[in-house]
């Protein structure tokens, strides 16, 4: 039961107050057909809107089932309309982009009815009003009478206790008017139906009660009702309504689909900002990935190194980037002790800092024991020794000498000291290199390192005394190299290479002679002319100025080769996707077994089941560590000098170099922290410092690129602001266009925040579409950009957008459009439902 007690409704304008209802007191039966009659503007519709909770009364009270509504809030009135009231309007007020079935279902959806149940109830309601054949038709496909019956079906589908009809026959012909009134009379048999009409004849024919109103006051009531009622205290209504996101999304999608061109153009325009930022991020991501790949590769090629003597490029990078500035102490003077005011133009001391590029260390057994405790799953390491290997290679001169014969020469390989030991972990090599032939495993096996294109430098070939100048030879086949095409190398022990000229001699000498002097011996009558001729022909063969730089081993006799033969058994070719390899390009690599052999040949020990005595030169050096046995004029005063002297002879129990190979960049951070921990609390002279030239270079480059990327993103983000303004305008236009829909939704119980949700969802859909379009375009654009970049640099998949970044961009696009449309959406939520229903 619903009752009005002394209800007044006053509309206020700037100039005056208008009393639409004045001291209205009415009670209605639970089941009756009430017609309210009166001339236009007398307050009939206002009374209906107040009864339905669309409009608020100014004073008095409305009792619903004996309970006061004075303390009702918006949510209570929304729940009341959803559960207890059904509206039928003169202009039907159907949502144009929904079918008849969907229009009826909307009230159930807001009421929280499940999908299966609401579909059944909506169909039943439409069948009851005679529209079983028109379920899927939209309002524009129905006649006026059919649209009004859809409105009646929507009003009764929730089984409300009150039906409020405002001029339900006002827009219908007489035939449809009678049909609608018949339907309302039938409905009134089990519920309260209150209708407003101008048609006195229809009211007299159908109504069980006629109430006349004039100037906001009740002037007559044909069948008044005064129940014995007990007024209950005002209390929050348990009725609640809610528009689910599914309905908001469905309504928004249908509205957007009805304006396809505008929706598409809006999404495309909004996607431009996404495209710009996505491409910048894709390039930045690719660049960082490329830097990471370079760093990962170069971590092997140029590992973190602890060495007796090493070079660091950190001061160099600091200087060229302008990061070196004088540090001030508490008194304001510079650390160098130079006092005085800071000049306007300061000197960047690159030359002074250059003295700091050399890092020297004293590696101790204590440090080696500390390194041995490192996490082997994260970092592997190799110990390097200064082997100073004495290697020669036999080649034949390309020109004739005495008797027109070609002479075999045992020339020392000057770059043998730069040969590289293979790391203990072969998997690291296989990760970066393709192997042709055999992986070296024995002490006498070597491997040649070539580039991605299987190239080898002419400098290497000439150092091995191979002709690259006078001949037309373009290169070598793999088989040719593996079968001795580059010749054999011979390793000499200290005893084979060093000798004393006499027992009385204090110093050891080397068994070498300049190549020109060696060849002059082949002439029966050597002279200066012949010597110059030999020098000229050697320079033509091996390059200008090389003749005087080549020494020959002068210890072979009777054609027998002295030393241990070393052969190339494998070729390492850098893989296409590897930027920098861990092995030096165009050089030879040897095994750890060869390292062990060289050490044994120097200071004695057992190798392959054979015992070797310590070499004479090493024995002599150990006997007197105050000076060099090779040059007694060189005096040693520091322990490091003595250690280096023994290392130069292949004698070194303590390694001269430790090379660390982290598995990942994260593991590298662990390594650096681990090495730094050793130096904590130690005097600087006792600290062991590492060199990380790759890390220094990479971090400086990364910092610059990060800054550039940030600037580009900031510039691109300007388009986001433009996009946001555009979305706000489009949403505002949509709110204006859908004002009547707002009123309809409010009349069936939708809350203010449900209306806000509707438009927020619509802007979110636009943002989602814009984000997807932007990401799709970016994904397509990446292909030609990568192809172009590859054609220029040879780096594949440089431009790349990560899945995480794409997800963030998509979320950002949705969030931005939602924020941009929030103000007009909030405006829509505050719209007066009565005024909204009157809008066209």
C-alpha angles and dihedrals in degrees: 000000000000125000136178119214118196091323119184129183120195125184114205126206131172093268106032151357122249119202106213095174125027124194095326115181119176138150124201131206119237090246123030141108108242124187119195113205131189143118122282114290095018093119102264096129091040089055090050092049092049090050090051095047093242090116128034122234117234098219141352122049142271118214120208112193087340095308122120119240096200092109096042115131129201093275091052093052091045090053090046092055092045096050108025109025135063120188128211116186134198092236092044093234096218121164103252099213093052128081122241089260093049092048090055093044092054093075091050093047091054088047089059098248116157121253098252095045095045092050091053094046093046092052091047091051093050091047089051091056091047101256101116091128096049103056096119098041123108121228094261089060093056133077123243093261092048092050091051090051089052087053090050090048089052090049095052100035093090089050092238122188092227131048115193115194121186110200092325092178098037095104097037135090120245095267095052090041091059091046092052093047090049089053093048091048090052090050091050091064091083103022145027115279118187117183133180116214144158092209106100093182094057091045092052091046099047113018122095088197131027121198119189121203131191128181090347096308131107107245100174142006119192095199111018121191126210110176125190098252136179112211111224121209118265112269136167109275115242089215114109134173131195136181108223120223089245091064092044090051093046094050091045094049092049091049092049091046089054089057098041099157095048092044093050094046091048092050092047092048091048091047092062091076090048091050093051095049092040092054092047090049091045091053091043092048092047091048092050091045089050090049090048090049091048090047092048091049094044092047082072098036093045104018127186100279137200109192140164085243126008140156124240123196097199096105088048093056091044090053099047092046093047095239095131111099130159111265117226127220126216093278093055096248122124121263090246088066095249108139129198139078121318109262122233091238114038130194119245101215100214091151093051091048091049088073088066095060093091117080117196126190140180106221111207135187088250089060091047090052089051092050090049089065093060117122103267092198090064104031135026123190142191129212114226125203129197095244096169088199118205106218130167134186128205118228135163122240112247090225134061126249131182109358089011090276128147112237127220112229126194098212121186114243101233096194096053088101086063095053110121130234114232114244118255091243108070091187089070089058094046089051091062105025141052112224123224113188123353131341106241112250108151126072093250097050124099135183129212119223118216135176130258090275092048090251126152125195122254087226090065093047093050090048085058089048096248120148114252098147112049099032130069094227110141098194146297136283118239091247091051092055094043091050096055101280091143092044133240127295126215124212117211126207121225091256091053094047105036125056142163117240089217141354089255093054115109098200134057120235134204123249094233137117132186112268094236092054089046092054094043087065088068091067119088090213108026117195140161093267092057091046092055090046091054092047092050094050093047090051090051090050101042105019138279115309097008099111095077093045099058121093124192129214105248099192105087120102137177090017092288117136117234118211139030116308116235122195135191108243102163143033124213113206119192112244121244095245094048116093099188127013130216091234121073111253118247097014141102127260128207137194132258087248090065089052090054091048094051091051092049092048088054106042102012134246140125126310127172091348094307125111120223127197121229112270118256095239092051091047090052093048092050090050092059116023094171094085143014118274088210095051114013091194089072108087124198119215104157129063091234091057091052091048091051091048092056091044091056087059092051091257112124127135088175114057119240093212136032115194117196122204113193115198095222139009089257089054088052089059088052090050095051092048089049093051092045090053090063091061097049111118094004128121113257091247090057095047121105111217126201129212119227104173093160092053092049093050094042095049093050091048092045093051091053094046091047089055092048091048091050091052092049092049090048091051092046091049089069086078088057090062091050089047091050092052090049092050090050091053093046091050091049090053090048091052091053092047093050099042092117091050087055090055092048092051092048090050092057093049107276113152126228090255089050088060090048088049090053094058095036088055090050092053089045090055090051089049091049092049090047091049093049092047091048093049093046091051090046091050090052094044090052091068099062091036091055091045090051093046091047092051090053103038107014090235112132126215094008096151109060136153117208122228090240092051091049090052091049091049091049091049091046091051091052093044093048094051091046091052091045091052096041097093096053089041091055088048089054090052091055094051115126105246092213093054090042091056090052094053120103 
